[in-house]
Every structure is written in structure tokens, then in C-alpha cells.
Coordinates of C-alpha atoms in Angstrom, one line a residue:
K1 CA -29.3 -47.7 -69.4
K2 CA -29.0 -44.0 -68.9
K3 CA -31.8 -43.6 -66.4
L4 CA -32.5 -45.8 -63.4
K5 CA -35.1 -45.6 -60.6
I6 CA -34.6 -47.9 -57.7
S7 CA -37.6 -48.6 -55.5
G8 CA -38.3 -51.0 -52.7
R9 CA -40.6 -50.9 -49.7
E10 CA -37.8 -50.2 -47.2
L11 CA -34.6 -49.4 -49.2
V12 CA -31.6 -49.3 -46.9
S13 CA -28.6 -49.5 -49.4
V14 CA -27.7 -49.1 -53.0
P15 CA -27.4 -52.4 -54.9
A16 CA -23.8 -53.0 -55.8
Q17 CA -24.6 -53.7 -59.4
V18 CA -25.6 -50.0 -59.9
F19 CA -22.0 -48.9 -59.7
G20 CA -21.2 -50.9 -62.8
L21 CA -23.5 -48.8 -64.9
D22 CA -20.9 -46.3 -65.9
Q23 CA -23.1 -44.7 -68.6
L24 CA -25.9 -43.9 -66.1
Q25 CA -27.0 -40.3 -66.3
V26 CA -30.1 -40.2 -64.0
L27 CA -30.3 -42.1 -60.7
E28 CA -33.4 -41.9 -58.6
M29 CA -33.6 -43.4 -55.1
S30 CA -36.4 -41.4 -53.5
P31 CA -39.9 -42.3 -52.4
E32 CA -41.1 -38.7 -52.8
R33 CA -44.0 -39.6 -55.1
E34 CA -44.9 -42.9 -53.5
S35 CA -46.1 -42.5 -49.9
C36 CA -46.3 -46.3 -49.3
L37 CA -42.5 -46.6 -49.5
R38 CA -40.1 -45.8 -46.7
Y39 CA -36.5 -45.5 -47.6
R40 CA -33.9 -45.7 -44.9
M41 CA -30.5 -45.1 -46.5
E42 CA -28.1 -43.5 -44.0
L43 CA -25.0 -43.3 -46.2
L44 CA -24.4 -42.7 -49.8
P45 CA -21.6 -45.1 -50.7
Q46 CA -18.2 -43.9 -51.8
E47 CA -18.6 -46.0 -54.9
I48 CA -21.0 -43.3 -56.2
S49 CA -17.8 -41.8 -57.7
R50 CA -17.8 -44.6 -60.4
L51 CA -20.9 -43.0 -62.0
R52 CA -18.9 -40.3 -63.7
N53 CA -21.7 -39.5 -66.2
L54 CA -24.4 -38.7 -63.7
T55 CA -26.3 -35.5 -64.4
C56 CA -29.2 -36.0 -62.0
L57 CA -29.1 -37.7 -58.5
Y58 CA -32.3 -37.8 -56.5
V59 CA -32.0 -39.0 -52.9
D60 CA -34.8 -37.1 -51.1
S61 CA -36.6 -38.6 -48.1
N62 CA -34.1 -41.1 -46.9
N63 CA -32.2 -41.0 -43.6
L64 CA -28.8 -39.7 -45.0
K65 CA -26.5 -38.5 -42.2
K66 CA -23.4 -38.0 -44.4
I67 CA -22.5 -37.3 -48.0
P68 CA -19.1 -38.8 -49.0
A69 CA -16.3 -36.6 -50.3
E70 CA -16.4 -38.6 -53.5
I71 CA -19.5 -36.7 -54.6
G72 CA -17.1 -34.0 -55.8
T73 CA -15.9 -36.3 -58.6
L74 CA -19.3 -36.2 -60.4
S75 CA -18.2 -33.4 -62.6
H76 CA -21.3 -33.7 -64.9
L77 CA -23.8 -33.4 -62.1
E78 CA -26.4 -30.7 -62.7
R79 CA -29.2 -31.5 -60.3
L80 CA -28.9 -33.0 -56.7
T81 CA -31.8 -33.4 -54.4
L82 CA -31.1 -34.2 -50.7
S83 CA -34.2 -32.8 -49.0
N84 CA -35.8 -34.6 -46.0
N85 CA -32.7 -36.3 -44.7
S86 CA -30.6 -35.9 -41.5
L87 CA -27.6 -34.0 -42.9
S88 CA -25.8 -31.6 -40.5
S89 CA -23.0 -30.7 -42.9
L90 CA -21.8 -31.1 -46.4
P91 CA -18.3 -32.1 -47.6
P92 CA -16.1 -29.3 -48.9
E93 CA -15.6 -31.4 -52.1
M94 CA -19.1 -30.4 -53.2
G95 CA -17.6 -27.1 -54.3
A96 CA -16.1 -28.9 -57.2
L97 CA -19.5 -29.5 -58.8
Q98 CA -19.2 -26.6 -61.2
R99 CA -22.1 -27.8 -63.4
L100 CA -24.5 -28.1 -60.6
H101 CA -27.4 -25.6 -61.1
S102 CA -30.1 -27.1 -58.8
L103 CA -29.6 -28.1 -55.2
H104 CA -32.3 -29.1 -52.8
L105 CA -31.4 -29.3 -49.0
A106 CA -34.8 -28.6 -47.4
N107 CA -35.7 -30.2 -44.1
N108 CA -32.3 -31.4 -42.9
S109 CA -30.3 -30.4 -39.8
L110 CA -28.0 -27.7 -41.2
T111 CA -27.2 -24.8 -38.8
E112 CA -25.3 -22.6 -41.3
L113 CA -25.1 -22.1 -45.1
P114 CA -22.2 -24.4 -45.9
A115 CA -19.2 -22.7 -47.5
P116 CA -18.9 -25.2 -50.4
L117 CA -22.2 -23.9 -51.8
C118 CA -20.7 -20.5 -52.4
Q119 CA -18.2 -22.1 -54.8
L120 CA -21.0 -23.4 -57.1
R121 CA -20.9 -20.7 -59.7
S122 CA -23.5 -22.3 -62.0
L123 CA -26.1 -22.7 -59.2
T124 CA -29.5 -21.2 -60.2
F125 CA -31.8 -22.9 -57.7
L126 CA -31.0 -23.4 -54.0
D127 CA -33.5 -24.6 -51.4
V128 CA -32.3 -24.7 -47.8
S129 CA -35.7 -24.2 -46.2
D130 CA -36.6 -25.8 -42.8
N131 CA -33.2 -26.3 -41.4
K132 CA -31.7 -24.3 -38.4
I133 CA -29.6 -21.9 -40.4
G134 CA -28.8 -18.7 -38.4
T135 CA -26.3 -17.0 -40.6
I136 CA -25.5 -16.6 -44.3
P137 CA -21.8 -16.1 -45.2
S138 CA -20.8 -13.1 -47.2
S139 CA -19.4 -15.4 -49.8
I140 CA -22.9 -16.0 -51.0
R141 CA -22.3 -13.1 -53.4
H142 CA -20.2 -15.5 -55.6
L143 CA -23.5 -17.3 -56.6
E144 CA -23.9 -14.7 -59.3
K145 CA -26.2 -16.9 -61.4
L146 CA -28.6 -17.7 -58.6
E147 CA -32.3 -17.2 -59.5
T148 CA -34.1 -19.0 -56.7
L149 CA -33.2 -18.9 -53.1
L150 CA -35.5 -20.5 -50.5
L151 CA -34.7 -19.9 -46.9
L152 CA -38.0 -20.5 -45.2
F153 CA -38.3 -21.8 -41.6
N154 CA -34.8 -21.0 -40.4
S155 CA -33.3 -18.9 -37.6
L156 CA -32.1 -15.9 -39.6
E157 CA -31.9 -12.7 -37.6
S158 CA -30.3 -10.6 -40.4
L159 CA -29.7 -10.7 -44.1
P160 CA -26.2 -9.8 -45.2
E161 CA -25.8 -6.9 -47.7
D162 CA -24.1 -9.5 -50.0
V163 CA -27.5 -11.1 -50.8
C164 CA -28.4 -7.8 -52.5
L165 CA -25.6 -8.5 -55.0
L166 CA -27.4 -11.5 -56.4
R167 CA -29.0 -9.4 -59.1
N168 CA -30.4 -12.4 -61.0
L169 CA -32.7 -13.4 -58.1
H170 CA -36.2 -13.8 -59.3
T171 CA -37.5 -15.8 -56.3
L172 CA -36.5 -15.1 -52.6
W173 CA -38.5 -16.8 -49.8
L174 CA -37.6 -15.7 -46.3
G175 CA -40.7 -16.6 -44.4
N176 CA -40.7 -17.7 -40.8
N177 CA -37.3 -16.4 -39.7
H178 CA -36.4 -13.7 -37.1
L179 CA -35.8 -10.8 -39.5
R180 CA -36.5 -7.4 -38.0
S181 CA -34.9 -5.3 -40.8
L182 CA -33.5 -5.7 -44.3
P183 CA -30.3 -4.3 -45.9
E184 CA -30.5 -0.8 -47.3
T185 CA -29.7 -2.0 -50.8
F186 CA -32.5 -4.6 -50.7
G187 CA -34.5 -2.6 -53.2
E188 CA -31.8 -3.1 -55.8
L189 CA -33.0 -6.7 -56.3
V190 CA -35.1 -5.4 -59.2
N191 CA -35.7 -8.8 -60.8
L192 CA -38.0 -9.8 -57.9
D193 CA -41.5 -9.5 -59.3
W194 CA -43.0 -7.4 -56.4
G195 CA -46.1 -6.1 -58.1
Y196 CA -47.5 -9.1 -59.9
N197 CA -46.3 -12.4 -58.5
Y198 CA -46.7 -12.8 -54.7
C199 CA -44.7 -16.0 -54.9
S200 CA -41.6 -14.2 -56.0
C201 CA -40.9 -13.0 -52.5
N202 CA -42.2 -14.1 -49.1
F203 CA -41.7 -12.5 -45.7
E204 CA -44.5 -13.9 -43.6
G205 CA -43.7 -14.9 -40.1
N206 CA -41.0 -12.3 -39.5
P207 CA -41.1 -9.4 -37.0
L208 CA -40.3 -6.9 -39.8
E209 CA -41.2 -3.2 -39.5
S210 CA -43.6 -2.4 -42.3
P211 CA -42.8 -0.8 -44.6
P212 CA -39.0 -0.8 -43.9
P213 CA -37.7 2.7 -44.7
E214 CA -34.4 1.4 -45.9
V215 CA -36.2 -0.6 -48.6
C216 CA -38.9 1.9 -49.6
S217 CA -36.3 4.6 -50.4
R218 CA -34.9 2.4 -53.2
G219 CA -36.0 0.2 -56.0
P220 CA -39.4 -0.1 -57.7
E221 CA -42.5 1.7 -56.3
E222 CA -44.2 -1.7 -55.9
I223 CA -41.9 -2.4 -52.9
R224 CA -43.8 0.1 -50.7
D225 CA -47.2 -1.1 -51.8
Y226 CA -46.1 -4.7 -51.1
F227 CA -45.1 -4.0 -47.5
L228 CA -48.1 -1.8 -46.8
S229 CA -50.5 -4.6 -47.8
F230 CA -48.3 -7.2 -45.9
H231 CA -48.7 -5.0 -42.8
R232 CA -52.5 -4.8 -43.1
T233 CA -52.8 -8.6 -43.3

């Protein structure tokens, strides 16, 4: 088998037999689509390292408090979903997942953007919404392939200039933070679809001045129109 979905009304651990499936590529242990199920796994076992061929690992909506260092040995991993858990940190070994392009961390207990994420050069989708993140490290500029960055419902008071170096960004959600201003070079994120796709950028719930002069002096004309309409609403 190359794909396995484990389901149970109250799953609390990974069956030991799973770790013998060394050809497994997709492992799903999440009740996301089945509201009647309640999963309660608190720890992803170290034996996860035996599944060296995994490309997708879905562990949303459990009660994970820790991710083992052995996660870094899954060199083929491309997609990892850890949303709706109780994670307060990530192991530095995650920086070794150089094929990872999609990482979901929404609704955990993170207080900062973990440094290992900035080593994931292939990452194109990063969701860290609804945590308690207050700062973004300048090393985020290394995520040069990043296309989607979701930072809703955090505690951001400022956005580092380095975010403006992520020239491949198509979607940037910053709603419900504490942002009062934006970097002067923000208008250089020209791949954000300001004029035609509201979902490409979201600022609702921030005490931003509207329109911010440091943004309106640069970039596409749609930026000024966007902020003017945002202010009226």
C-alpha cells in the first residue's frame, strides 16, 4: 500500500503495524472531514522515521504537543498538515525537509515564526494563522519560492522589510493583527493581485492608516484604490 487513512472514533496512538509499511507515501490521521470522530494523539512517535518514502502526512485536529526530531529524516516529504493541535514549538530538524512545499500550522500555540521554517527553500504554502505569533524573523527572506503566506489572527505589530523580498507571493493574509503601518517597500510585492482578487491580500482587523503613504508611493495604482475602499468599509 502506498496510501493509508487511519480512522477511529477516538484515535490516541499510531498502530505499530503502520511503521512496517516502508513503501507508504501518504498517511492520513486526521478527522478533518468527519466531525463525528475525535482524535487525541499527543505525540507523533519517533518510529515515523521508518516511513522514508512518505510524501504527504496529515495529522490535523489531534492534540499533538510535540513533533519528534526524527521528522527531519523524511526527506521525500512534500506536504505536512499540523493545524488544530497544541504545538508551542517545532524541532530544528524540520529545516532538513528540503522538498516540503506545503506546511499547515494554523490554530496551535506558537508565539513566534520558528527558525527552521526559514530553511525550507522549497516552501510555497505556509499557514500559521491563529497562533500567538508576535514577530517574524528577518530570515523569512530565504523562503524565496513562497507563494502563499497566511498570518491571520496573530499578534503582529510590525511587518519586517524582509517580507517584501518574497517577490513570488501571490496571497498574503494579515487580518486581525496589530499592524499600524507597512514597510515602505511593500508595494514591490507586485504579484499580489490587488485589483481583481480580494482574497489575494487581507488586512481587516488591523489599525492601519488608510491609505498608507509608504505603500501608495510605490507599486501598482490598484494599491491606493484598495486601501481607500478598505477605509470606507
